[in-house]
Each structure stands twice: as structure tokens, then as C-alpha cells.
PDB file of C-alpha atoms in Angstrom:
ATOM      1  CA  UNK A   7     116.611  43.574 124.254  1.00 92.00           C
ATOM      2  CA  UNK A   8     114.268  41.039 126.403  1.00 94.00           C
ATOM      3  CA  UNK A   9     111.809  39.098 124.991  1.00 92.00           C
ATOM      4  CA  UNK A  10     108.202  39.636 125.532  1.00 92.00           C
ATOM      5  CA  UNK A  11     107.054  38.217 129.448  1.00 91.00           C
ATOM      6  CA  UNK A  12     106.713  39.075 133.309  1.00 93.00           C
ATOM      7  CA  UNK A  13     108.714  38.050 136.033  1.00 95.00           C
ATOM      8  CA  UNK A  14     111.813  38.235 134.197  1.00 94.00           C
ATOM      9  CA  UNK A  15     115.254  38.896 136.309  1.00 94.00           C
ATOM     10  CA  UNK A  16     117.319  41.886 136.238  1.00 96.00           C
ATOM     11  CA  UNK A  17     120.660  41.309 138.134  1.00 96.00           C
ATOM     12  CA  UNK A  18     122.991  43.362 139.470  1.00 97.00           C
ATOM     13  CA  UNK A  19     126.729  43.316 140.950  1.00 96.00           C
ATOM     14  CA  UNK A  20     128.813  45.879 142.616  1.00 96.00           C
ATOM     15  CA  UNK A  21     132.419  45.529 143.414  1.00 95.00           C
ATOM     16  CA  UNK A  22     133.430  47.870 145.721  1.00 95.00           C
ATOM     17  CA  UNK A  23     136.684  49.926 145.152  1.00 94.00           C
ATOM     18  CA  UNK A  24     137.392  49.031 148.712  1.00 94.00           C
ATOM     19  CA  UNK A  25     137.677  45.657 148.991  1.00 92.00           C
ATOM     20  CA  UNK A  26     139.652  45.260 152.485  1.00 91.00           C
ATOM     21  CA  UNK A  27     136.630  46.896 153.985  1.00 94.00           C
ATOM     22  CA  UNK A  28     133.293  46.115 151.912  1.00 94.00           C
ATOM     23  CA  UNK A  29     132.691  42.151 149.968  1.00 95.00           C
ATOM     24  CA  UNK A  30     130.934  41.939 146.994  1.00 95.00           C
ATOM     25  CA  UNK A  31     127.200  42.606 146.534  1.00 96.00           C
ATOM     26  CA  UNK A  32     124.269  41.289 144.321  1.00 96.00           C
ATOM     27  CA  UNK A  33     120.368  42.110 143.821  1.00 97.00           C
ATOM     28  CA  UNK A  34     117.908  41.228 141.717  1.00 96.00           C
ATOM     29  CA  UNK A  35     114.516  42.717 140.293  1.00 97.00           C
ATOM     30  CA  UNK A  36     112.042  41.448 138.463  1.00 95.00           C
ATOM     31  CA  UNK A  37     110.687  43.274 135.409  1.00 96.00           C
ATOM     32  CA  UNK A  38     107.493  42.542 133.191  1.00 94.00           C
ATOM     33  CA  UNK A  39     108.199  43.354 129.297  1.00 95.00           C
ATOM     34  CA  UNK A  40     104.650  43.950 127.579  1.00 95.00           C
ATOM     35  CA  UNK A  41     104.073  42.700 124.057  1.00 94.00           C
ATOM     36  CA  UNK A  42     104.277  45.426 121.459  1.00 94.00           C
ATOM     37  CA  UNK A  43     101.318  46.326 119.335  1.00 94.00           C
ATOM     38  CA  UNK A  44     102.408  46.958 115.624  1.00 96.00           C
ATOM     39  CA  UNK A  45     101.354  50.371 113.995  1.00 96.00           C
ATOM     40  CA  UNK A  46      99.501  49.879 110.447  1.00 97.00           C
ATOM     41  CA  UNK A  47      99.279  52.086 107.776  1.00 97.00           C
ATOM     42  CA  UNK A  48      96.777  52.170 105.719  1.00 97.00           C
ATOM     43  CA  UNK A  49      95.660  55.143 103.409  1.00 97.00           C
ATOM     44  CA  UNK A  50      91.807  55.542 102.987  1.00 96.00           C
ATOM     45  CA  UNK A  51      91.145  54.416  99.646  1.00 97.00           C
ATOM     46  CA  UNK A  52      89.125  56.502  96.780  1.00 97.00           C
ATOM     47  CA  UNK A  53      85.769  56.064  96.299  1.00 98.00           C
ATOM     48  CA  UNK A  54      84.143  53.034  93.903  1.00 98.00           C
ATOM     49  CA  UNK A  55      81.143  52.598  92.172  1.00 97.00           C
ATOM     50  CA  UNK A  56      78.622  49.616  92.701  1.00 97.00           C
ATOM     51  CA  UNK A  57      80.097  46.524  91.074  1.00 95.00           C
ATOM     52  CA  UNK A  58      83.759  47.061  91.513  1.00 97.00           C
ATOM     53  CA  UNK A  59      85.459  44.089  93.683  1.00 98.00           C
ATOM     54  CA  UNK A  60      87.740  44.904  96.498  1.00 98.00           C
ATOM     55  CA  UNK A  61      91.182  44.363  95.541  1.00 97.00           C
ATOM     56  CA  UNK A  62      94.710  44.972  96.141  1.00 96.00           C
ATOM     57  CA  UNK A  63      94.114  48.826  95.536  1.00 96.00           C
ATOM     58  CA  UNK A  64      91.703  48.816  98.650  1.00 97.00           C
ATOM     59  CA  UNK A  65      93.139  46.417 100.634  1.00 97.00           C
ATOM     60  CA  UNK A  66      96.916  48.048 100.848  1.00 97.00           C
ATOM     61  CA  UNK A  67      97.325  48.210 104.754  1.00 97.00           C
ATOM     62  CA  UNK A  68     100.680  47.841 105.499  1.00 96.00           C
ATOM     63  CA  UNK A  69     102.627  47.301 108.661  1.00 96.00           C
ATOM     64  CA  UNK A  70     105.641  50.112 109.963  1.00 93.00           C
ATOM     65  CA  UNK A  71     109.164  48.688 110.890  1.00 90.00           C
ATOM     66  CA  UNK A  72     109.026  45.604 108.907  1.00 89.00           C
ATOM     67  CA  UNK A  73     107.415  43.705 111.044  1.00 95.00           C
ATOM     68  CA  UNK A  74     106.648  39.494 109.472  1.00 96.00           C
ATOM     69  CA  UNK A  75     103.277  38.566 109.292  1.00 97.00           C
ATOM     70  CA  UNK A  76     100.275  38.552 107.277  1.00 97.00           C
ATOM     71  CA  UNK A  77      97.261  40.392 106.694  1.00 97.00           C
ATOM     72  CA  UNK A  78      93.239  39.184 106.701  1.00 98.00           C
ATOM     73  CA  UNK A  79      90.979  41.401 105.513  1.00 98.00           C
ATOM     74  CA  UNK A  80      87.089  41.792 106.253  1.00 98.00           C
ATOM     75  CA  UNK A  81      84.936  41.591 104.114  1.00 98.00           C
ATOM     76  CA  UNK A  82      87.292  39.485 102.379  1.00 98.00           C
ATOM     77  CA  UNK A  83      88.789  40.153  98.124  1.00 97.00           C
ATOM     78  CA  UNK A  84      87.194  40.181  95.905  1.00 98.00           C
ATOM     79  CA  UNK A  85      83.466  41.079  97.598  1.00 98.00           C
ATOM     80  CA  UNK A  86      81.417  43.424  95.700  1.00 98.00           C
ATOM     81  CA  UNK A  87      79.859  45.980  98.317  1.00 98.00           C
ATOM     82  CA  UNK A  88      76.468  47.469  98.245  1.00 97.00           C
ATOM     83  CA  UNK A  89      76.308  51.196  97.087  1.00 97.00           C
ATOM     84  CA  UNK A  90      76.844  53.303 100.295  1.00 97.00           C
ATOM     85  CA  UNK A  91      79.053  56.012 101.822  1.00 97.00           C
ATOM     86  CA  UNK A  92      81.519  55.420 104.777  1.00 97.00           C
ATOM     87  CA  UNK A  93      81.382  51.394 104.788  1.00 98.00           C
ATOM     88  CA  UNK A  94      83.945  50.181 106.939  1.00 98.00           C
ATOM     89  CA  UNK A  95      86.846  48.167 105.904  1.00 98.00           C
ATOM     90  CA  UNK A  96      89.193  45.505 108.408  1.00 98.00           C
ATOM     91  CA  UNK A  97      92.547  44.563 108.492  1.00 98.00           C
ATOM     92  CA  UNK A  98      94.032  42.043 110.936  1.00 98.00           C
ATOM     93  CA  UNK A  99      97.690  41.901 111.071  1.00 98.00           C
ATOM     94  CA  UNK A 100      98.927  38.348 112.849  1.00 97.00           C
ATOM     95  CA  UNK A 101     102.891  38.519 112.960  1.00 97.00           C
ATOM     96  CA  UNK A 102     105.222  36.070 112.783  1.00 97.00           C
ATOM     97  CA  UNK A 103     106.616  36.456 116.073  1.00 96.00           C
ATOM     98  CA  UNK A 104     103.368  36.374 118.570  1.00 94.00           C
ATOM     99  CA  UNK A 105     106.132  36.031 121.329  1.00 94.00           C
ATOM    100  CA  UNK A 106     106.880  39.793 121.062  1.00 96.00           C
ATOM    101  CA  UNK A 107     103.762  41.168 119.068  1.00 96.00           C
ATOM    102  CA  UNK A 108     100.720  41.509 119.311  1.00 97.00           C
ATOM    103  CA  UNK A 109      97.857  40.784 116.776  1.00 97.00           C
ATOM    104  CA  UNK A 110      96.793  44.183 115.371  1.00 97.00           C
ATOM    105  CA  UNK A 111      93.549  45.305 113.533  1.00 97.00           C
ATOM    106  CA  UNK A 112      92.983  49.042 111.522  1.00 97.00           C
ATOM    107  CA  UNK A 113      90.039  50.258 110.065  1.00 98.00           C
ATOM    108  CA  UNK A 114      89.324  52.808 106.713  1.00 98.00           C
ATOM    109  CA  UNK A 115      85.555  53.845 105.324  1.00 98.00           C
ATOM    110  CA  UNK A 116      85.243  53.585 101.602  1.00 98.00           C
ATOM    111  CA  UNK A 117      82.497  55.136  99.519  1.00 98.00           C
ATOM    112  CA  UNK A 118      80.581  52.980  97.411  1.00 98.00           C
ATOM    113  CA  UNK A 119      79.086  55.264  94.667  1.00 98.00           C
ATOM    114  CA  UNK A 120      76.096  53.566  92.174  1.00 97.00           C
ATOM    115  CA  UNK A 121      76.798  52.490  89.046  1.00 96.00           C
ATOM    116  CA  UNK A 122      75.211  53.380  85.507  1.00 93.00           C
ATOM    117  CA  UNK A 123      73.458  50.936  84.357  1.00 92.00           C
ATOM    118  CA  UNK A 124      74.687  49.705  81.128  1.00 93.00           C
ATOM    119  CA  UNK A 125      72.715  49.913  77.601  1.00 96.00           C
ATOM    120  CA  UNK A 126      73.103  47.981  75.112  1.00 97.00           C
ATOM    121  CA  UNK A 127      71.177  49.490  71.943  1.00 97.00           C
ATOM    122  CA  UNK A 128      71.996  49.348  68.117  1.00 95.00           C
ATOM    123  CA  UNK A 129      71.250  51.840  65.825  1.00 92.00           C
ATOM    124  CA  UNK A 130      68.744  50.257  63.768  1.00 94.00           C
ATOM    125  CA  UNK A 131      68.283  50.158  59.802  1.00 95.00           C
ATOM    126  CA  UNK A 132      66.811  52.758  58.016  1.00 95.00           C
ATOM    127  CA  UNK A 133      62.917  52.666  57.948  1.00 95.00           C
ATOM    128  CA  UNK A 134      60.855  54.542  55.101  1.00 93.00           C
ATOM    129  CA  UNK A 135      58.268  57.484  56.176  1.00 94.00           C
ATOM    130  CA  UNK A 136      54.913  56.034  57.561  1.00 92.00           C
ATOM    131  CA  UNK A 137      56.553  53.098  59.121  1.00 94.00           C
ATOM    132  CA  UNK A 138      55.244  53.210  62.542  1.00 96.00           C
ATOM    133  CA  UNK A 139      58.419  52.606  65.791  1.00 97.00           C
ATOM    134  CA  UNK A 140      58.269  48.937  66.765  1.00 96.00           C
ATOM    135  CA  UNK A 141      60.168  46.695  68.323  1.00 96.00           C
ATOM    136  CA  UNK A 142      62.485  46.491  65.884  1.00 96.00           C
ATOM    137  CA  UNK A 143      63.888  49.720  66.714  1.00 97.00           C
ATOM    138  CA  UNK A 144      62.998  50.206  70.014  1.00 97.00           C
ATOM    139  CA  UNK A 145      65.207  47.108  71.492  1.00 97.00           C
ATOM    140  CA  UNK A 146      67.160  48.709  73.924  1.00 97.00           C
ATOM    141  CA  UNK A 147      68.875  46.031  76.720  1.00 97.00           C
ATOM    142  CA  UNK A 148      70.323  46.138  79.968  1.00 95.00           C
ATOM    143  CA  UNK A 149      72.084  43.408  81.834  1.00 92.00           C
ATOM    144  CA  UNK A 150      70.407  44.450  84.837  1.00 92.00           C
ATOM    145  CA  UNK A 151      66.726  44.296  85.324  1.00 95.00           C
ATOM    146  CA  UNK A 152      64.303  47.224  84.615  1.00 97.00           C
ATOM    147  CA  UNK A 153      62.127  49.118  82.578  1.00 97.00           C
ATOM    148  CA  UNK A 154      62.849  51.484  79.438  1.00 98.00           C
ATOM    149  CA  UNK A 155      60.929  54.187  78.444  1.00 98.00           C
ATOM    150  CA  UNK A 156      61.399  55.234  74.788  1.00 98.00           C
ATOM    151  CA  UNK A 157      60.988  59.031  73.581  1.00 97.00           C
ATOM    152  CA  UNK A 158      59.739  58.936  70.678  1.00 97.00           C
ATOM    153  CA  UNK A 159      57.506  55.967  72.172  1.00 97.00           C
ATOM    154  CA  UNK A 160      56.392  53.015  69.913  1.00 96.00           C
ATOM    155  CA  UNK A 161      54.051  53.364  67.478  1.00 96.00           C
ATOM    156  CA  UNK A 162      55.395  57.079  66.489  1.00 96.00           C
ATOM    157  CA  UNK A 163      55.339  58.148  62.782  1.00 95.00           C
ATOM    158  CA  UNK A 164      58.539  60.098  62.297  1.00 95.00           C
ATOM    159  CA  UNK A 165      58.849  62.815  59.323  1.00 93.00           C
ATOM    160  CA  UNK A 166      61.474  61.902  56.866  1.00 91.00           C
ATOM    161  CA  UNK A 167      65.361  62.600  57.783  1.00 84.00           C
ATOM    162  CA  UNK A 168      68.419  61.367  57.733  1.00 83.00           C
ATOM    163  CA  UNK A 169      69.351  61.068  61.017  1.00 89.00           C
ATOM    164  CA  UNK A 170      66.342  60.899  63.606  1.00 93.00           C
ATOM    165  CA  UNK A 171      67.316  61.152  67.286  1.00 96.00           C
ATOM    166  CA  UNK A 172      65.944  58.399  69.143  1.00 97.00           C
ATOM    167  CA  UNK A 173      66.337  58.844  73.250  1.00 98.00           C
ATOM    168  CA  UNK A 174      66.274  56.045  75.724  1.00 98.00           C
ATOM    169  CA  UNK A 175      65.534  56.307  79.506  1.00 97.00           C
ATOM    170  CA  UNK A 176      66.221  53.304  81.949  1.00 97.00           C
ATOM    171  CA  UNK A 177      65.224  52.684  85.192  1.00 97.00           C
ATOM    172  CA  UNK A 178      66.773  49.749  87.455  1.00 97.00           C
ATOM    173  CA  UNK A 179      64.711  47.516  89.433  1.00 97.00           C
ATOM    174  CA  UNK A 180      67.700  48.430  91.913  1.00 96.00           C
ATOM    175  CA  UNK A 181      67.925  51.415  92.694  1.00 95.00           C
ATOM    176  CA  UNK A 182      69.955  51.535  95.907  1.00 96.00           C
ATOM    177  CA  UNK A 183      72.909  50.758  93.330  1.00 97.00           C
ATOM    178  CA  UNK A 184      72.305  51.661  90.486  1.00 96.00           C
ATOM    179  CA  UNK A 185      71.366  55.117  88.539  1.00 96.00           C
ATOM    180  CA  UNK A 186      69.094  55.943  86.063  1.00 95.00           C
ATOM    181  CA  UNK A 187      70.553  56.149  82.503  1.00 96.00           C
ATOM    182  CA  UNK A 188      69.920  57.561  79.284  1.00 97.00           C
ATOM    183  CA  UNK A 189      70.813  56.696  75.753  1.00 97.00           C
ATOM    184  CA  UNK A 190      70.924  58.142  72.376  1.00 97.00           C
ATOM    185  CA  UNK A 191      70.756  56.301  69.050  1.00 97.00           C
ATOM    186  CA  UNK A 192      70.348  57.687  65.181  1.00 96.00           C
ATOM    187  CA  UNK A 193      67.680  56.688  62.950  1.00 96.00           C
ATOM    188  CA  UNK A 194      67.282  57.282  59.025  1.00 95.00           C
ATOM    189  CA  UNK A 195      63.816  58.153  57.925  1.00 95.00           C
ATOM    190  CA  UNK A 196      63.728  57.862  54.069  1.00 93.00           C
ATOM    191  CA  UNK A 197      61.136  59.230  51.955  1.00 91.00           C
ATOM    192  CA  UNK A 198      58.685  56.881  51.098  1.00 81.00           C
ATOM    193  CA  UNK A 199      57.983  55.952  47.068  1.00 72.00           C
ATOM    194  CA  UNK A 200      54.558  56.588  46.078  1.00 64.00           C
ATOM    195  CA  UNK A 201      52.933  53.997  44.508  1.00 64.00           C
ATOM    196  CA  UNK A 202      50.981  55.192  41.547  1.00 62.00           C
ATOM    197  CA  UNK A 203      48.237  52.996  40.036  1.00 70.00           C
ATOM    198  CA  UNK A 204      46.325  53.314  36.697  1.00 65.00           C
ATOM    199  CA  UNK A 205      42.808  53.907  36.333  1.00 69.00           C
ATOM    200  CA  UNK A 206      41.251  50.903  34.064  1.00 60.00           C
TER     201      UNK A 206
END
């Protein structure tokens, strides 16, 4: 098996079975042997949502016959890619032995799916009838930036029960990655005491 390069010499000799009659003869060829191109393998991966960094589980390309060498990816791991459907993905194989093979590159689209925002909001303590919503229990939070919108909305009365269903909805400032999300939390609504006063 020749190494990788042109010009190289191919030689020949024939004896002849008659050798009173016919001498010895030689030739010579040249031949060029071309630098083979490694196949990669590399499964498409699954889709991710927004905030998930690329890792080993997107970046598996692997190289068929065992070829030495490494791998560089583009965008690089670890990058955390936009939301967005069919985003291409690179993989640059550089073997060992550049003598014989060539550098190699594959390409795979991954999905990019937007996240749910994520909600941080405690159910609150129980509040007596005629207690107006504040702040105090409308306090939802989000890491990311944008604006709640409360159902009951602040400043409702609610009638007296045990468990009050208060309802959440959050827009992101970014939408391009993230989705609107809703959340749920349980109030108590006690019965208020009367306060009865005598007449002087």
C-alpha cells in the first residue's frame, strides 16, 4: 500500500523463459496516489429547547475505519443557540496522518425549540375576607425579564374559601426564545370576625 503522492514509480521485470534467445527486460510507470477523504458519521441530533448548551450529546460525529485525529466543532461546546429550526452544526475532522488523509468536515441541522419561562411564585398566607390582593400575594418572579398579568388582578376582594385559585400569566421580553407561561397557586380566604361594639 503506497503512501499518499504523484510521480511515484511502479517497476517492472520480466525474465523470459527463453533466455538463449530473449535478455532480461525492465519498465517503469509512474502513478499518482490521491489522499483519501475520511467518511464521518454523525447522527442528527434531537431537538433542544432555548437554553440548553451544546454538548457531547450533539456533538457525537465520529469518524469510520478508525481513523486518528481529532474533531473541532462550530459553533464551539458549550454555546447556547438562539431558538430556531434547522440551525446548522460543523465538524472538522484533522487526522493524524495528513500524509494519507485528508481534513474532513460534516454537517447536521438541529432544532432549537423555546423554552418556558420559569416562575417562581409561593403560595402565600392565608388572608381574611375583605382583604383586598396586593403585592403580597401577587409576587410572582421570573429570572427572565417580562411582565405578569394576574387573574384575579390586584386589588380583588375574594369571597371566603379555603383554597382560592390564583392564575398567573407571563410574558417574556424575549419572545423569539422563550414562551408564554402560566401558573397556578392556592389561596385561603378565611371568614372575617366581626367586630361588635357597644352602644354607650
Amino acid at each position: 500500500i503506497l503512501n499518499a503522492g504523484d510521480n511515484q514509480p511502479l517497476s517492472v521485470l520480466f525474465t523470459p523463459q527463453d533466455t538463449d534467445n530473449y535478455s532480461l527486460a525492465t519498465a517503469t510507470a509512474l502513478i499518482n496516489v490521491k489522499r483519501i477523504s475520511p467518511e464521518i458519521d454523525w447522527p442528527t441530533p434531537p431537538p433542544i429547547s432555548f437554553g440548553t448548551p451544546l454538548g457531547a450529546t450533539q456533538q457525537n460525529a465520529r469518524v469510520n475505519g478508525g481513523i486518528p485525529g481529532s474533531f473541532a466543532y462550530d459553533p464551539p461546546p458549550g454555546t447556547v443557540l438562539n431558538a430556531g429550526a434547522a440551525q446548522t452544526l460543523t465538524a472538522t475532522f484533522t487526522p493524524d496522518d495528513t500524509v494519507n488523509y485528508t481534513e474532513t468536515t460534516a454537517l447536521v441541522a438541529i432544532d432549537v425549540n423555546k423554552a418556558d419561562a420559569t416562575i417562581v411564585w409561593n403560595p402565600p398566607a392565608p388572608i381574611s375576607y375583605g382583604s383586598p390582593l396586593g403585592a403580597i400575594q401577587l409576587n410572582a418572579s421570573s429570572v427572565s425579564s417580562g411582565t405578569f398579568v394576574y387573574d384575579p388582578p390586584l386589588g380583588t376582594v375574594l369571597p371566603a374559601d379555603a383554597a382560592q385559585t390564583l392564575q398567573t400569566t407571563f410574558t417574556p421580553d424575549d419572545t423569539a426564545n422563550f414562551n408564554p407561561t402560566i401558573a397556578t397557586i392556592l389561596l385561603e380566604v378565611r371568614v372575617a370576625n366581626l367586630i361588635v361594639r357597644a352602644n354607650d
